[in-house]
Short mmCIF file of C-alpha atoms in Angstrom, two decimals:
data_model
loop_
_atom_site.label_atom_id
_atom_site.label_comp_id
_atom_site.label_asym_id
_atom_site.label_seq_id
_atom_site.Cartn_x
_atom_site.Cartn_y
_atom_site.Cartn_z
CA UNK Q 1 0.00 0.00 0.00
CA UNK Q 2 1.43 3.53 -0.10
CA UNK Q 3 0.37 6.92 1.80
CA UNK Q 4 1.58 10.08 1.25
CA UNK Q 5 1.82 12.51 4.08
CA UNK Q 6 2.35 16.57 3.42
CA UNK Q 7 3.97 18.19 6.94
CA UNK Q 8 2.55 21.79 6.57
CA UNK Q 9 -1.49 22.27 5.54
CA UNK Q 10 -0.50 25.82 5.12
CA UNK Q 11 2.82 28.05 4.29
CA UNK Q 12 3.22 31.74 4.42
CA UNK Q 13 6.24 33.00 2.70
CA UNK Q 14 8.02 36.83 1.97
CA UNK Q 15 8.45 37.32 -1.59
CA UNK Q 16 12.24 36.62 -1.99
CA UNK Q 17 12.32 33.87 0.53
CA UNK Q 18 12.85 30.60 0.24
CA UNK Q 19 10.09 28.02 0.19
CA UNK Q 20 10.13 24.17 1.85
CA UNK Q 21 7.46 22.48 1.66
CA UNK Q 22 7.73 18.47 3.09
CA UNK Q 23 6.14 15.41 1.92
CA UNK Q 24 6.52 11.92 3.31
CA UNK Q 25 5.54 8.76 1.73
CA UNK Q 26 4.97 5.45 2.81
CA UNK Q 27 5.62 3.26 -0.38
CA UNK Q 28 5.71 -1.62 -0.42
CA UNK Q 29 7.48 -0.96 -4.17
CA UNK Q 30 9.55 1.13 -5.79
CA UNK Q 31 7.75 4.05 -5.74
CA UNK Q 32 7.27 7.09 -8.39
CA UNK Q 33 6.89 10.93 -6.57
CA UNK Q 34 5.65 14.10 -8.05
CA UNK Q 35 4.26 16.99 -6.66
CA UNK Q 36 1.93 19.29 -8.59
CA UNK Q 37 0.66 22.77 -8.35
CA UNK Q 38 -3.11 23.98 -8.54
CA UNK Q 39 -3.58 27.64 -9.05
CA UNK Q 40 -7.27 28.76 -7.92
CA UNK Q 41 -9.49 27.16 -10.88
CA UNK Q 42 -7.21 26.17 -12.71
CA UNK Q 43 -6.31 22.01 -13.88
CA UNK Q 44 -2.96 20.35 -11.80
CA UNK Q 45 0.48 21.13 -13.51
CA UNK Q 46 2.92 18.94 -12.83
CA UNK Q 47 5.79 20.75 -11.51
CA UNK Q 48 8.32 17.62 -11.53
CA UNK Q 49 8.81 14.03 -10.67
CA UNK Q 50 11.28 11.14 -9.51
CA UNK Q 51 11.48 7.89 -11.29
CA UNK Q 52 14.15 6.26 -10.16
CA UNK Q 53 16.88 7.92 -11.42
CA UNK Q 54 18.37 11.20 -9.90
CA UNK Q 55 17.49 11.74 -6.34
CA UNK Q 56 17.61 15.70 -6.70
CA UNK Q 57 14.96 16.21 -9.43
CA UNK Q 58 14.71 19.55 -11.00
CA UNK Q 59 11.83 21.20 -11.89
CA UNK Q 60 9.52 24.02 -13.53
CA UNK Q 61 9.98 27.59 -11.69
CA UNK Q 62 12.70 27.08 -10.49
CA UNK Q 63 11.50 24.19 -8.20
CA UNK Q 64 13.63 21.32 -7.07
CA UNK Q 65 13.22 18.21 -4.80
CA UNK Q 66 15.22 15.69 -3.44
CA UNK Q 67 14.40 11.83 -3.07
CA UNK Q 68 15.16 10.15 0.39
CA UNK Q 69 15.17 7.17 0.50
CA UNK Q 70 16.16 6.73 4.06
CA UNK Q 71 14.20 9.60 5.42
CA UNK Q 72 11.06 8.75 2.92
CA UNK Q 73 11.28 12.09 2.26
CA UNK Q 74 10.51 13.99 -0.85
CA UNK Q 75 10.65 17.72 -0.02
CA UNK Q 76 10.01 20.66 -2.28
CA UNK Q 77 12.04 23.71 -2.71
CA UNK Q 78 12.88 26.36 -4.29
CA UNK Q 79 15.26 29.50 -3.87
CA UNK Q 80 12.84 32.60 -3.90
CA UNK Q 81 9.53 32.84 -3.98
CA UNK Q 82 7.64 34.75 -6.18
CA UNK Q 83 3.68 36.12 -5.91
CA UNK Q 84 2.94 34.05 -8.83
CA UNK Q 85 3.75 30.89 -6.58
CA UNK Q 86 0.47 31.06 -4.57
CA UNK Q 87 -1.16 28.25 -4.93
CA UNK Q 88 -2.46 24.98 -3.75
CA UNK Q 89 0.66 22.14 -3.77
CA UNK Q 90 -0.01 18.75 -3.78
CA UNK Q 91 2.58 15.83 -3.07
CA UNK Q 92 1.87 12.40 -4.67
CA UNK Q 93 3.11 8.88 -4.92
CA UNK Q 94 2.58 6.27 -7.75
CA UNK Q 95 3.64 2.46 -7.37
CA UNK Q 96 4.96 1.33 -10.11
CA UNK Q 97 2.88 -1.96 -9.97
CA UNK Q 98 -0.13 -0.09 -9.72
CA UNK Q 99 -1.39 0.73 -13.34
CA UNK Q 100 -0.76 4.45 -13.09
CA UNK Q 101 -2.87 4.88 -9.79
CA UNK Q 102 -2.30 7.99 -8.03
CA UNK Q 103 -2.02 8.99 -4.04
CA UNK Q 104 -2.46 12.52 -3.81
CA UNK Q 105 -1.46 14.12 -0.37
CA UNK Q 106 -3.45 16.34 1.61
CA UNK Q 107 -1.97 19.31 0.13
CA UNK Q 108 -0.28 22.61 1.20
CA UNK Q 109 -1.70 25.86 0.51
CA UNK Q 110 1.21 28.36 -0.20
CA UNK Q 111 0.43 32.61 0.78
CA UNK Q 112 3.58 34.53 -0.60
CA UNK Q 113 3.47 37.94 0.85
CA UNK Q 114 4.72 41.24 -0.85
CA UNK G 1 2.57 19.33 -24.41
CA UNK G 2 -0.37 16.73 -23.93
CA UNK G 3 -3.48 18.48 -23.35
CA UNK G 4 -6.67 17.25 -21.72
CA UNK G 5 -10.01 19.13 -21.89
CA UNK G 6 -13.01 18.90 -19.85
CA UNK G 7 -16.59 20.02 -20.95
CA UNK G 8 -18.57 21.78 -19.22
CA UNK G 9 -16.22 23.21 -17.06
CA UNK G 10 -19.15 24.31 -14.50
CA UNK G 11 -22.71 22.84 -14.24
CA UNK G 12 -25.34 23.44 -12.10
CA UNK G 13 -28.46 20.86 -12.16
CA UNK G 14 -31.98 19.43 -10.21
CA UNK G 15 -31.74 16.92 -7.95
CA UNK G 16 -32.61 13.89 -9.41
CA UNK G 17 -31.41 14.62 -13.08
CA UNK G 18 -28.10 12.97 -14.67
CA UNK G 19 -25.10 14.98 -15.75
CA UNK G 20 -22.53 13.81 -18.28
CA UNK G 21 -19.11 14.95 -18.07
CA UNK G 22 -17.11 14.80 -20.87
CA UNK G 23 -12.74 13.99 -20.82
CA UNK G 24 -11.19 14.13 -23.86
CA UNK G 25 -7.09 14.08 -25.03
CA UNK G 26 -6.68 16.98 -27.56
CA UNK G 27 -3.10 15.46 -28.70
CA UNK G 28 -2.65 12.07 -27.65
CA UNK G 29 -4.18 8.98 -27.53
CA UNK G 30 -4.82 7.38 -24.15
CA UNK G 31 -4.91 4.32 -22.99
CA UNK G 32 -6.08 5.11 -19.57
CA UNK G 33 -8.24 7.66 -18.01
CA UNK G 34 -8.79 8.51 -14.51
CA UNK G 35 -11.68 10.05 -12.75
CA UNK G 36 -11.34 12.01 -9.21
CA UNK G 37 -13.56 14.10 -6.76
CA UNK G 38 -11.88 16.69 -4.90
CA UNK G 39 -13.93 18.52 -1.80
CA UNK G 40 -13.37 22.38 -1.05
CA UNK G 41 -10.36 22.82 0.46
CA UNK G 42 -9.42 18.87 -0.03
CA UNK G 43 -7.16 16.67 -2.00
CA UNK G 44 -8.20 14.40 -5.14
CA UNK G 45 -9.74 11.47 -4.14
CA UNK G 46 -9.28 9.00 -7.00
CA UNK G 47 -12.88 7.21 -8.38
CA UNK G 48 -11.85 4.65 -10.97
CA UNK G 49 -10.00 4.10 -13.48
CA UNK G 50 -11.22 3.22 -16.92
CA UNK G 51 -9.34 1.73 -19.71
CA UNK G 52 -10.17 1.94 -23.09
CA UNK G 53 -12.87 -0.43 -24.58
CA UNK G 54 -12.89 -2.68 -21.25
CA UNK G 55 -15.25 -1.54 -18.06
CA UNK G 56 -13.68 0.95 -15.64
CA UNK G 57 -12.40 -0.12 -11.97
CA UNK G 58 -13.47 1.95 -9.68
CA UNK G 59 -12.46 2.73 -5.99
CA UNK G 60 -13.83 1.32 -2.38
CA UNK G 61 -16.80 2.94 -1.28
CA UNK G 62 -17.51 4.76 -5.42
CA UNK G 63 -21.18 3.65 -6.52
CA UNK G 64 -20.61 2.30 -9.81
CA UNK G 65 -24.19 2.32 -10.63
CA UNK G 66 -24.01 5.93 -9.65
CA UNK G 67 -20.81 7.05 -11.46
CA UNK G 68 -20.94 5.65 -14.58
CA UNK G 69 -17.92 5.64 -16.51
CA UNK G 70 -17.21 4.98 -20.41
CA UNK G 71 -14.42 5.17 -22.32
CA UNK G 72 -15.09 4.48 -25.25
CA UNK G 73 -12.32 5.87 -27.75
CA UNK G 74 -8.64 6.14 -26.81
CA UNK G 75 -9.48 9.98 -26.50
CA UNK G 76 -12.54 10.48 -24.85
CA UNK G 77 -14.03 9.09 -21.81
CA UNK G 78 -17.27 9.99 -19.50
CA UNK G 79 -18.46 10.05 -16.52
CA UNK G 80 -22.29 10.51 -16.15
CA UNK G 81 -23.24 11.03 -12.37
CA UNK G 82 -27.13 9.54 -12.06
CA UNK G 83 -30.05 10.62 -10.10
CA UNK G 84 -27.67 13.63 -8.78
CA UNK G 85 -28.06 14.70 -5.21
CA UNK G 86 -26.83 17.62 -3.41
CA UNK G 87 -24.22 15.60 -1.46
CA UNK G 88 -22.56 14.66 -5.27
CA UNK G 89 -21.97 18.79 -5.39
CA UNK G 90 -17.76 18.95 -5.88
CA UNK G 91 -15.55 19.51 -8.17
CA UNK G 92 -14.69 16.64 -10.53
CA UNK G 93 -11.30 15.87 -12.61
CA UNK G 94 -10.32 13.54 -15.14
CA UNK G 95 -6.25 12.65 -16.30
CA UNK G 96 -5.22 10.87 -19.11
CA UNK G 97 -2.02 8.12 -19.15
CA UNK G 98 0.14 7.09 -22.25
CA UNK G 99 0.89 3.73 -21.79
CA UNK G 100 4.18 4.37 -21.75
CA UNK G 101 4.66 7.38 -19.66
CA UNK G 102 4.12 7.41 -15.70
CA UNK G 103 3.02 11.02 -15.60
CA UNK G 104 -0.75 11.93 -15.95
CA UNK G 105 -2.16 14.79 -17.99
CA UNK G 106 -5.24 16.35 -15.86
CA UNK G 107 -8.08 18.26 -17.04
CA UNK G 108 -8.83 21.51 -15.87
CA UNK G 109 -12.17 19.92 -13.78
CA UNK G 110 -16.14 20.58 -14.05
CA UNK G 111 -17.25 21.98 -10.50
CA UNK G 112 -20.85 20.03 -10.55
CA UNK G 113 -23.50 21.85 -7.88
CA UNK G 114 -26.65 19.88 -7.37
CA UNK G 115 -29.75 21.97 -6.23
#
């Protein structure tokens, strides 16, 4: 079975600061991470993903993450933030015996203040 | 990049009446489609999973007789909620898989409010 588990239900930022937000998974197989972005009525983006191969992924925006394996950790960052990074972020795991299927996490609404 | 549309993008309806929702891949062809529910302020709950030309799969506790799905074309697939109540009011969203690709393309939703 896997789980995904986002730390933070809510982040507040300054413009110009750097953002963390944490995801944990819980995964019986190799598992497949992403995390996505939702902007206020607006469809998911994908904003990048880990498949095995480098364990520091990087991503649209100026995003990155890092896979850890022996934290089961897979934590978004990135630099600075910018206004236009408000949004809804969502953490999710895929098994890769599992015919695509998706575990979104709870998500983590992001406020970036002026 | 791959591009999945949803139509209508909002719909409002009586209680009792069916609503079709319509998934479609504008630039690929795929094999299978996914249906979720998300609640205000809530994460995607996945429904089922349809592949083309067989019957969709759908998730503990999702009324299939409720929910029904088809896919009936490697580029378009439905979901038709039946005999809609105001507790099936949320905001639905479809995402299309290549076969060979892990990532999923997702529609931009239809937010479904049952009066």
């Amino acid at each position: 079975a896997q789980s995904v588990t986002q730390l933070d239900s809510h982040v507040s930022v300054s413009e110009g600061t750097p953002v963390l937000l944490r995801c944990n998974y819980s995964s019986s197989y190799s598992p497949s991470l992403f995390w996505y972005v939702q902007h206020p009525n607006k469809g998911l983006q994908l904003l990048l993903k880990y498949t095995s191969a480098a364990t520091l992924v990087k991503g649209i925006n100026g995003f990155e993450a890092e896979f850890k394996k022996s934290e089961t950790s897979f934590h978004l960052t990135k630099p600075s933030a910018h206004m236009s990074d408000a949004a809804e972020y969502f953490c999710v795991v895929s098994e890769n015996d599992s015919w695509g299927k998706l575990q979104f996490g709870a998500g983590t609404q992001v406020v970036v203040t002026p | 990049g791959a591009v999945v549309s949803q139509h209508p993008s909002w719909v409002i309806c009586k209680s009792g009446t069916s609503v079709k929702i319509e998934c479609r891949s504008l630039d690929f062809q795929a094999t299978t489609m996914f249906w979720y529910r998300q609640f205000p302020k809530q994460s995607l709950m996945l429904m089922a999973t349809s592949n083309e030309g067989s019957k969709a799969t759908y998730e503990q506790g999702v009324e299939k007789d409720k929910f029904l799905i088809n896919h009936a074309s490697l580029t378009l697939s439905t979901l038709t909620v039946t005999s809609a109540h105001p507790e099936d009011s949320s905001f639905y969203i479809c995402s299309a898989r290549i076969l060979t690709a892990e990532e999923q393309f997702f529609g931009p939703g239809t937010r479904l409010t049952v009066l």
